[in-house]
Short mmCIF file of C-alpha atoms in Angstrom, two decimals:
data_model
loop_
_atom_site.label_atom_id
_atom_site.label_comp_id
_atom_site.label_asym_id
_atom_site.label_seq_id
_atom_site.Cartn_x
_atom_site.Cartn_y
_atom_site.Cartn_z
CA UNK T 1 -104.41 -202.54 26.59
CA UNK T 2 -106.39 -202.41 29.78
CA UNK T 3 -108.76 -204.88 30.57
CA UNK T 4 -111.88 -204.70 33.15
CA UNK T 5 -113.85 -207.75 33.66
CA UNK T 6 -117.52 -207.59 35.40
CA UNK T 7 -118.77 -211.05 35.75
CA UNK T 8 -122.42 -211.85 37.91
CA UNK T 9 -125.55 -213.55 37.72
CA UNK T 10 -128.60 -212.54 35.54
CA UNK T 11 -130.13 -209.02 36.46
CA UNK T 12 -127.30 -207.95 38.78
CA UNK T 13 -126.73 -204.87 36.91
CA UNK T 14 -123.51 -205.81 34.56
CA UNK T 15 -124.73 -204.23 31.44
CA UNK T 16 -125.59 -201.00 32.74
CA UNK T 17 -122.69 -200.64 35.19
CA UNK T 18 -120.41 -201.91 32.37
CA UNK T 19 -121.46 -199.20 29.78
CA UNK T 20 -121.18 -196.44 32.24
CA UNK T 21 -117.95 -197.28 33.42
CA UNK T 22 -116.60 -197.82 29.80
CA UNK T 23 -118.02 -194.31 29.08
CA UNK T 24 -116.06 -192.56 31.83
CA UNK T 25 -113.33 -194.13 30.83
CA UNK T 26 -113.27 -194.01 27.20
CA UNK T 27 -113.33 -197.60 26.98
CA UNK T 28 -115.04 -200.16 24.23
CA UNK T 29 -117.93 -202.03 26.40
CA UNK T 30 -118.45 -205.60 25.31
CA UNK T 31 -121.80 -207.21 26.26
CA UNK T 32 -120.94 -210.66 26.08
CA UNK T 33 -124.42 -211.70 27.04
CA UNK T 34 -126.00 -210.32 23.73
CA UNK T 35 -123.14 -212.62 21.69
CA UNK T 36 -124.63 -215.32 23.41
CA UNK T 37 -127.88 -214.17 22.65
CA UNK T 38 -127.39 -214.09 18.84
CA UNK T 39 -126.48 -217.58 18.96
CA UNK T 40 -129.41 -218.54 21.13
CA UNK T 41 -132.01 -216.44 18.62
CA UNK T 42 -130.37 -218.46 16.02
CA UNK T 43 -130.96 -221.85 17.37
CA UNK T 44 -134.58 -220.77 18.39
CA UNK T 45 -135.27 -219.38 15.10
CA UNK T 46 -133.64 -222.67 13.23
CA UNK T 47 -135.14 -224.85 16.20
CA UNK T 48 -132.21 -226.68 16.46
CA UNK T 49 -132.03 -229.14 19.33
CA UNK T 50 -129.13 -227.84 21.64
CA UNK T 51 -128.90 -231.58 23.16
CA UNK T 52 -127.75 -232.96 19.73
CA UNK T 53 -124.52 -232.48 19.57
CA UNK T 54 -123.57 -232.98 15.96
CA UNK T 55 -126.69 -230.56 15.10
CA UNK T 56 -125.57 -227.75 17.52
CA UNK T 57 -121.63 -227.91 15.89
CA UNK T 58 -122.97 -227.60 12.54
CA UNK T 59 -124.85 -224.70 13.68
CA UNK T 60 -122.17 -223.02 15.28
CA UNK T 61 -120.27 -223.60 12.26
CA UNK T 62 -122.60 -221.56 10.08
CA UNK T 63 -122.66 -218.82 12.29
CA UNK T 64 -120.72 -215.41 12.53
CA UNK T 65 -121.67 -213.14 15.31
CA UNK T 66 -119.87 -209.45 15.23
CA UNK T 67 -119.86 -206.45 16.93
CA UNK T 68 -120.38 -202.76 15.48
CA UNK T 69 -120.77 -199.51 17.27
CA UNK T 70 -123.20 -197.14 16.01
CA UNK T 71 -123.64 -193.75 18.01
CA UNK T 72 -121.44 -195.20 20.58
CA UNK T 73 -124.22 -198.13 21.15
CA UNK T 74 -123.18 -201.88 20.83
CA UNK T 75 -125.24 -203.62 17.88
CA UNK T 76 -124.74 -207.15 17.13
CA UNK T 77 -124.85 -208.82 13.95
CA UNK T 78 -125.75 -212.43 13.44
CA UNK T 79 -124.48 -213.60 9.76
CA UNK T 80 -124.51 -209.96 8.73
CA UNK T 81 -127.82 -209.16 9.95
CA UNK T 82 -128.58 -206.81 12.87
CA UNK T 83 -130.28 -209.25 15.69
CA UNK T 84 -129.74 -206.46 18.31
CA UNK T 85 -133.62 -205.70 18.74
CA UNK T 86 -134.66 -209.28 19.10
CA UNK T 87 -131.89 -210.28 21.95
CA UNK T 88 -133.62 -209.27 25.02
CA UNK T 89 -137.09 -211.36 24.97
CA UNK T 90 -137.26 -214.50 28.21
CA UNK T 91 -137.27 -216.90 25.83
CA UNK T 92 -134.01 -215.89 23.78
CA UNK T 93 -132.32 -215.19 27.69
CA UNK T 94 -133.15 -218.60 28.68
CA UNK T 95 -132.16 -220.05 25.57
CA UNK T 96 -128.92 -218.18 26.14
CA UNK T 97 -128.44 -219.97 29.60
CA UNK T 98 -128.72 -223.36 28.19
CA UNK T 99 -126.73 -223.01 25.11
CA UNK T 100 -123.82 -221.53 26.80
CA UNK T 101 -123.07 -224.52 28.62
CA UNK T 102 -122.36 -226.14 25.35
CA UNK T 103 -118.62 -226.38 24.26
CA UNK T 104 -119.58 -225.69 20.77
CA UNK T 105 -121.06 -222.24 21.65
CA UNK T 106 -118.46 -221.07 24.10
CA UNK T 107 -115.57 -221.91 21.84
CA UNK T 108 -117.51 -220.07 18.80
CA UNK T 109 -117.14 -216.84 20.45
CA UNK T 110 -114.08 -217.37 22.65
CA UNK T 111 -111.64 -215.94 20.04
CA UNK T 112 -113.61 -213.09 19.11
CA UNK T 113 -113.79 -211.73 23.05
CA UNK T 114 -110.06 -211.96 23.57
CA UNK T 115 -109.21 -210.36 20.25
CA UNK T 116 -111.29 -207.42 20.94
CA UNK T 117 -109.28 -207.21 24.29
CA UNK T 118 -106.15 -207.19 22.52
CA UNK T 119 -107.27 -204.63 20.45
CA UNK T 120 -108.77 -202.12 23.04
CA UNK T 121 -109.14 -201.12 26.15
CA UNK T 122 -112.12 -202.78 27.09
CA UNK T 123 -114.91 -203.19 29.97
CA UNK T 124 -116.18 -206.59 29.32
CA UNK T 125 -118.91 -208.19 31.24
CA UNK T 126 -120.31 -211.66 31.43
CA UNK T 127 -120.23 -214.74 33.47
CA UNK T 128 -116.87 -216.29 32.99
CA UNK T 129 -114.76 -213.19 31.97
CA UNK T 130 -112.36 -212.82 35.01
CA UNK T 131 -112.11 -216.86 35.18
CA UNK T 132 -111.80 -217.96 31.63
CA UNK T 133 -112.27 -215.79 29.02
CA UNK T 134 -109.90 -212.71 30.29
CA UNK T 135 -107.94 -214.77 33.38
CA UNK T 136 -105.21 -211.87 33.02
CA UNK T 137 -107.84 -208.70 32.94
CA UNK T 138 -106.13 -206.05 35.11
CA UNK T 139 -109.45 -205.42 37.09
CA UNK T 140 -112.15 -208.00 38.10
CA UNK T 141 -115.41 -207.31 39.77
CA UNK T 142 -117.99 -209.94 40.59
CA UNK T 143 -121.16 -207.76 40.78
CA UNK T 144 -124.47 -209.41 42.70
CA UNK T 145 -127.41 -208.78 44.07
CA UNK T 146 -130.33 -210.82 45.86
CA UNK T 147 -132.67 -212.99 43.64
CA UNK T 148 -135.71 -210.77 44.99
CA UNK T 149 -134.09 -207.09 44.17
CA UNK T 150 -133.00 -208.86 40.45
CA UNK T 151 -136.40 -210.20 39.91
CA UNK T 152 -137.88 -206.70 41.12
CA UNK T 153 -135.71 -204.98 38.67
CA UNK T 154 -136.73 -207.30 35.50
CA UNK T 155 -140.42 -207.06 36.67
CA UNK T 156 -140.09 -202.91 36.45
CA UNK T 157 -138.24 -203.00 33.23
CA UNK T 158 -140.82 -205.46 31.94
CA UNK T 159 -144.07 -203.68 33.37
CA UNK T 160 -142.45 -200.47 31.94
CA UNK T 161 -142.77 -201.45 28.59
CA UNK T 162 -146.35 -202.43 28.88
CA UNK T 163 -145.59 -206.35 29.19
CA UNK T 164 -147.59 -208.17 31.62
CA UNK T 165 -145.13 -210.03 34.13
CA UNK T 166 -145.62 -212.49 37.17
CA UNK T 167 -143.03 -211.54 39.70
CA UNK T 168 -142.94 -214.91 41.19
CA UNK T 169 -142.15 -216.22 37.94
CA UNK T 170 -139.40 -214.08 37.16
CA UNK T 171 -137.65 -214.76 40.61
CA UNK T 172 -138.07 -218.84 40.05
CA UNK T 173 -136.78 -218.45 36.64
CA UNK T 174 -133.75 -216.33 37.72
CA UNK T 175 -132.72 -218.87 40.67
CA UNK T 176 -133.02 -221.65 38.21
CA UNK T 177 -131.04 -219.95 35.68
CA UNK T 178 -128.43 -219.05 38.52
CA UNK T 179 -128.20 -223.01 39.52
CA UNK T 180 -128.05 -223.85 36.03
CA UNK T 181 -124.93 -221.05 35.04
CA UNK T 182 -123.15 -221.83 38.65
CA UNK T 183 -123.33 -225.67 38.08
CA UNK T 184 -122.38 -225.87 34.33
CA UNK T 185 -119.33 -227.98 33.64
CA UNK T 186 -117.85 -225.62 31.02
CA UNK T 187 -116.72 -221.96 32.81
CA UNK T 188 -119.31 -222.06 35.43
CA UNK T 189 -120.40 -218.70 36.88
CA UNK T 190 -118.64 -218.16 39.71
CA UNK T 191 -116.07 -215.29 41.59
CA UNK T 192 -112.61 -214.98 40.15
CA UNK T 193 -109.85 -215.39 43.19
CA UNK T 194 -108.89 -211.77 42.77
CA UNK T 195 -112.30 -210.18 41.92
CA UNK T 196 -113.41 -207.73 44.44
CA UNK T 197 -116.96 -208.38 45.10
CA UNK T 198 -119.80 -205.52 44.98
CA UNK T 199 -123.58 -206.54 46.31
CA UNK T 200 -125.74 -203.76 44.44
CA UNK T 201 -128.97 -204.95 46.17
CA UNK T 202 -129.24 -201.75 48.21
CA UNK T 203 -126.71 -199.51 46.04
CA UNK T 204 -127.56 -197.01 43.22
CA UNK T 205 -125.90 -197.50 39.75
CA UNK T 206 -124.20 -194.32 40.24
CA UNK T 207 -122.87 -195.88 43.55
CA UNK T 208 -121.76 -198.93 41.99
CA UNK T 209 -120.09 -197.05 39.07
CA UNK T 210 -118.44 -194.74 41.56
CA UNK T 211 -117.14 -198.11 43.32
CA UNK T 212 -115.44 -199.62 40.28
CA UNK T 213 -114.13 -195.96 38.79
CA UNK T 214 -112.23 -196.09 42.39
CA UNK T 215 -111.18 -199.15 41.98
CA UNK T 216 -109.63 -198.76 38.81
CA UNK T 217 -107.89 -195.36 40.04
CA UNK T 218 -106.33 -197.41 43.15
CA UNK T 219 -104.74 -199.74 40.73
#
């Protein structure tokens, strides 16, 4: 099996790029961020205090997260309920960033991610895929973009959906999330030593996909 790990900060375009690369190669796309968001959604709806280690561990023990593919689109199931439509809110994203720093949350998903890579050719994106989840991945990409460009993308995404958005607040949230992800004690966001750096600030989606496919082709 071949694994492609795509890491990078929030809003860098990892999911969009990874989906397209997987489709081009006929691989399975695994959106690990959605898995963490599913746990975050549970923690929010159950009003779990993530600083309460015992309560958080108890919550994780009650959570089962699985992935299914319907019409080639990844669906995330939380305790047998499809929670995919609820995972993209800012509140869930921020909780995912905070809760993913907790050991019990990361442990809950680590085996699921590794087992998928053993069973399928995968393109997996996240924060620590190349450094922690799949350290032996054949291809590693670190995809980034400036905080301003990432905020601009998110702002456009929200406004196109008719959702009121504050650009400055979005960028501030992104910068804060970057700091949190890069400075957490467990599996912090960082570029793997053998990862190829791609800055997508001034690149189109198609250009990034083409670059990654050329890297795969040269292996």
